[in-house]
């Protein structure tokens, strides 16, 4: 079953229970230029990325890398350059 469609590239899928976090971007952007971090529930009926919750990258000029769910709390952590420098964020 295809879980996410509509964008050109997908990477770094991470699962936590019933949630899947992933990074996505479109050509001509490169992942260090502009990406989005999105989360979907695995029982979702929609596989369109635009229907999945946008966590970070809405400005079209942010690079997000290395999403990771905390193994005990389930909090989602990721690295983003939204401030102009790469920093660690928690959803």
PDB file of C-alpha atoms in Angstrom:
ATOM      1  CA  UNK A   1       0.000   0.000   0.000  1.00  0.00           C
ATOM      2  CA  UNK A   2       1.338   3.437  -0.940  1.00  0.00           C
ATOM      3  CA  UNK A   3       1.194   5.701   2.123  1.00  0.00           C
ATOM      4  CA  UNK A   4       2.269   9.073   0.681  1.00  0.00           C
ATOM      5  CA  UNK A   5       1.963  10.501  -2.830  1.00  0.00           C
ATOM      6  CA  UNK A   6       1.897  13.860  -4.577  1.00  0.00           C
ATOM      7  CA  UNK A   7       5.461  15.079  -4.054  1.00  0.00           C
ATOM      8  CA  UNK A   8       8.638  14.253  -5.948  1.00  0.00           C
ATOM      9  CA  UNK A   9      10.831  12.892  -3.126  1.00  0.00           C
ATOM     10  CA  UNK A  10      10.349  11.170   0.230  1.00  0.00           C
ATOM     11  CA  UNK A  11      12.867  10.152   2.874  1.00  0.00           C
ATOM     12  CA  UNK A  12      13.460   9.261   6.520  1.00  0.00           C
ATOM     13  CA  UNK A  13      10.237   7.413   7.369  1.00  0.00           C
ATOM     14  CA  UNK A  14       9.885   6.915  11.121  1.00  0.00           C
ATOM     15  CA  UNK A  15       7.117   4.913  12.795  1.00  0.00           C
ATOM     16  CA  UNK A  16       5.770   5.320  16.309  1.00  0.00           C
ATOM     17  CA  UNK A  17       2.779   3.141  17.057  1.00  0.00           C
ATOM     18  CA  UNK A  18       0.099   4.291  14.631  1.00  0.00           C
ATOM     19  CA  UNK A  19       2.009   7.353  13.346  1.00  0.00           C
ATOM     20  CA  UNK A  20       4.427   7.729  10.458  1.00  0.00           C
ATOM     21  CA  UNK A  21       6.652  10.805  10.144  1.00  0.00           C
ATOM     22  CA  UNK A  22       8.502  11.527   6.910  1.00  0.00           C
ATOM     23  CA  UNK A  23      10.401  14.231   5.038  1.00  0.00           C
ATOM     24  CA  UNK A  24       9.253  15.282   1.571  1.00  0.00           C
ATOM     25  CA  UNK A  25      10.230  17.830  -1.087  1.00  0.00           C
ATOM     26  CA  UNK A  26       9.711  18.709  -4.736  1.00  0.00           C
ATOM     27  CA  UNK A  27      12.011  19.317  -7.680  1.00  0.00           C
ATOM     28  CA  UNK A  28      13.896  21.625  -8.266  1.00  0.00           C
ATOM     29  CA  UNK A  29      14.501  21.975  -4.506  1.00  0.00           C
ATOM     30  CA  UNK A  30      17.192  19.944  -2.838  1.00  0.00           C
ATOM     31  CA  UNK A  31      16.733  18.619   0.709  1.00  0.00           C
ATOM     32  CA  UNK A  32      19.119  21.220   2.130  1.00  0.00           C
ATOM     33  CA  UNK A  33      17.018  23.992   0.508  1.00  0.00           C
ATOM     34  CA  UNK A  34      13.365  23.256   1.200  1.00  0.00           C
ATOM     35  CA  UNK A  35      11.660  20.255   2.787  1.00  0.00           C
ATOM     36  CA  UNK A  36       8.552  19.484   4.784  1.00  0.00           C
ATOM     37  CA  UNK A  37       8.088  17.243   7.798  1.00  0.00           C
ATOM     38  CA  UNK A  38       4.707  15.538   7.726  1.00  0.00           C
ATOM     39  CA  UNK A  39       2.941  13.021   9.954  1.00  0.00           C
ATOM     40  CA  UNK A  40       0.116  10.654   9.093  1.00  0.00           C
ATOM     41  CA  UNK A  41      -1.776   8.020  10.999  1.00  0.00           C
ATOM     42  CA  UNK A  42      -1.253   4.599   9.503  1.00  0.00           C
ATOM     43  CA  UNK A  43      -4.997   3.948   9.355  1.00  0.00           C
ATOM     44  CA  UNK A  44      -5.523   7.123   7.295  1.00  0.00           C
ATOM     45  CA  UNK A  45      -7.669   6.725   4.203  1.00  0.00           C
ATOM     46  CA  UNK A  46      -5.749   9.413   2.290  1.00  0.00           C
ATOM     47  CA  UNK A  47      -2.295   8.869   0.834  1.00  0.00           C
ATOM     48  CA  UNK A  48      -1.954  12.461  -0.443  1.00  0.00           C
ATOM     49  CA  UNK A  49       0.888  14.267   1.309  1.00  0.00           C
ATOM     50  CA  UNK A  50      -1.117  17.508   1.297  1.00  0.00           C
ATOM     51  CA  UNK A  51      -3.683  15.784   3.563  1.00  0.00           C
ATOM     52  CA  UNK A  52      -1.059  14.752   6.137  1.00  0.00           C
ATOM     53  CA  UNK A  53      -0.283  16.976   9.123  1.00  0.00           C
ATOM     54  CA  UNK A  54       2.442  19.506   8.293  1.00  0.00           C
ATOM     55  CA  UNK A  55       4.794  19.757  11.275  1.00  0.00           C
ATOM     56  CA  UNK A  56       7.556  21.969   9.838  1.00  0.00           C
ATOM     57  CA  UNK A  57       8.623  23.530   6.555  1.00  0.00           C
ATOM     58  CA  UNK A  58       5.526  25.522   5.662  1.00  0.00           C
ATOM     59  CA  UNK A  59       7.566  28.572   4.589  1.00  0.00           C
ATOM     60  CA  UNK A  60       9.113  26.806   1.573  1.00  0.00           C
ATOM     61  CA  UNK A  61      12.620  27.836   2.632  1.00  0.00           C
ATOM     62  CA  UNK A  62      13.410  25.455   5.488  1.00  0.00           C
ATOM     63  CA  UNK A  63      15.476  22.293   5.575  1.00  0.00           C
ATOM     64  CA  UNK A  64      14.302  19.595   7.978  1.00  0.00           C
ATOM     65  CA  UNK A  65      16.360  16.482   8.643  1.00  0.00           C
ATOM     66  CA  UNK A  66      16.474  13.437  10.910  1.00  0.00           C
ATOM     67  CA  UNK A  67      12.968  13.088  12.371  1.00  0.00           C
ATOM     68  CA  UNK A  68      12.876  10.742  15.340  1.00  0.00           C
ATOM     69  CA  UNK A  69      10.203   9.679  17.824  1.00  0.00           C
ATOM     70  CA  UNK A  70      11.318   9.411  21.441  1.00  0.00           C
ATOM     71  CA  UNK A  71      11.002   5.708  22.373  1.00  0.00           C
ATOM     72  CA  UNK A  72       9.310   6.363  25.714  1.00  0.00           C
ATOM     73  CA  UNK A  73       7.315   9.600  25.363  1.00  0.00           C
ATOM     74  CA  UNK A  74       6.498   9.416  21.638  1.00  0.00           C
ATOM     75  CA  UNK A  75       7.520  13.071  21.189  1.00  0.00           C
ATOM     76  CA  UNK A  76       8.721  13.888  17.687  1.00  0.00           C
ATOM     77  CA  UNK A  77      12.175  15.485  17.439  1.00  0.00           C
ATOM     78  CA  UNK A  78      13.761  16.865  14.286  1.00  0.00           C
ATOM     79  CA  UNK A  79      16.557  19.143  13.114  1.00  0.00           C
ATOM     80  CA  UNK A  80      15.621  22.306  11.215  1.00  0.00           C
ATOM     81  CA  UNK A  81      17.366  25.403   9.894  1.00  0.00           C
ATOM     82  CA  UNK A  82      14.260  27.616  10.237  1.00  0.00           C
ATOM     83  CA  UNK A  83      16.245  30.022  12.443  1.00  0.00           C
ATOM     84  CA  UNK A  84      19.056  30.229   9.871  1.00  0.00           C
ATOM     85  CA  UNK A  85      21.091  27.611  11.729  1.00  0.00           C
ATOM     86  CA  UNK A  86      20.419  23.937  12.324  1.00  0.00           C
ATOM     87  CA  UNK A  87      18.829  23.381  15.739  1.00  0.00           C
ATOM     88  CA  UNK A  88      16.934  20.513  17.397  1.00  0.00           C
ATOM     89  CA  UNK A  89      13.171  20.964  17.752  1.00  0.00           C
ATOM     90  CA  UNK A  90      10.402  19.001  19.451  1.00  0.00           C
ATOM     91  CA  UNK A  91       6.825  18.908  18.261  1.00  0.00           C
TER      92      UNK A  91
END
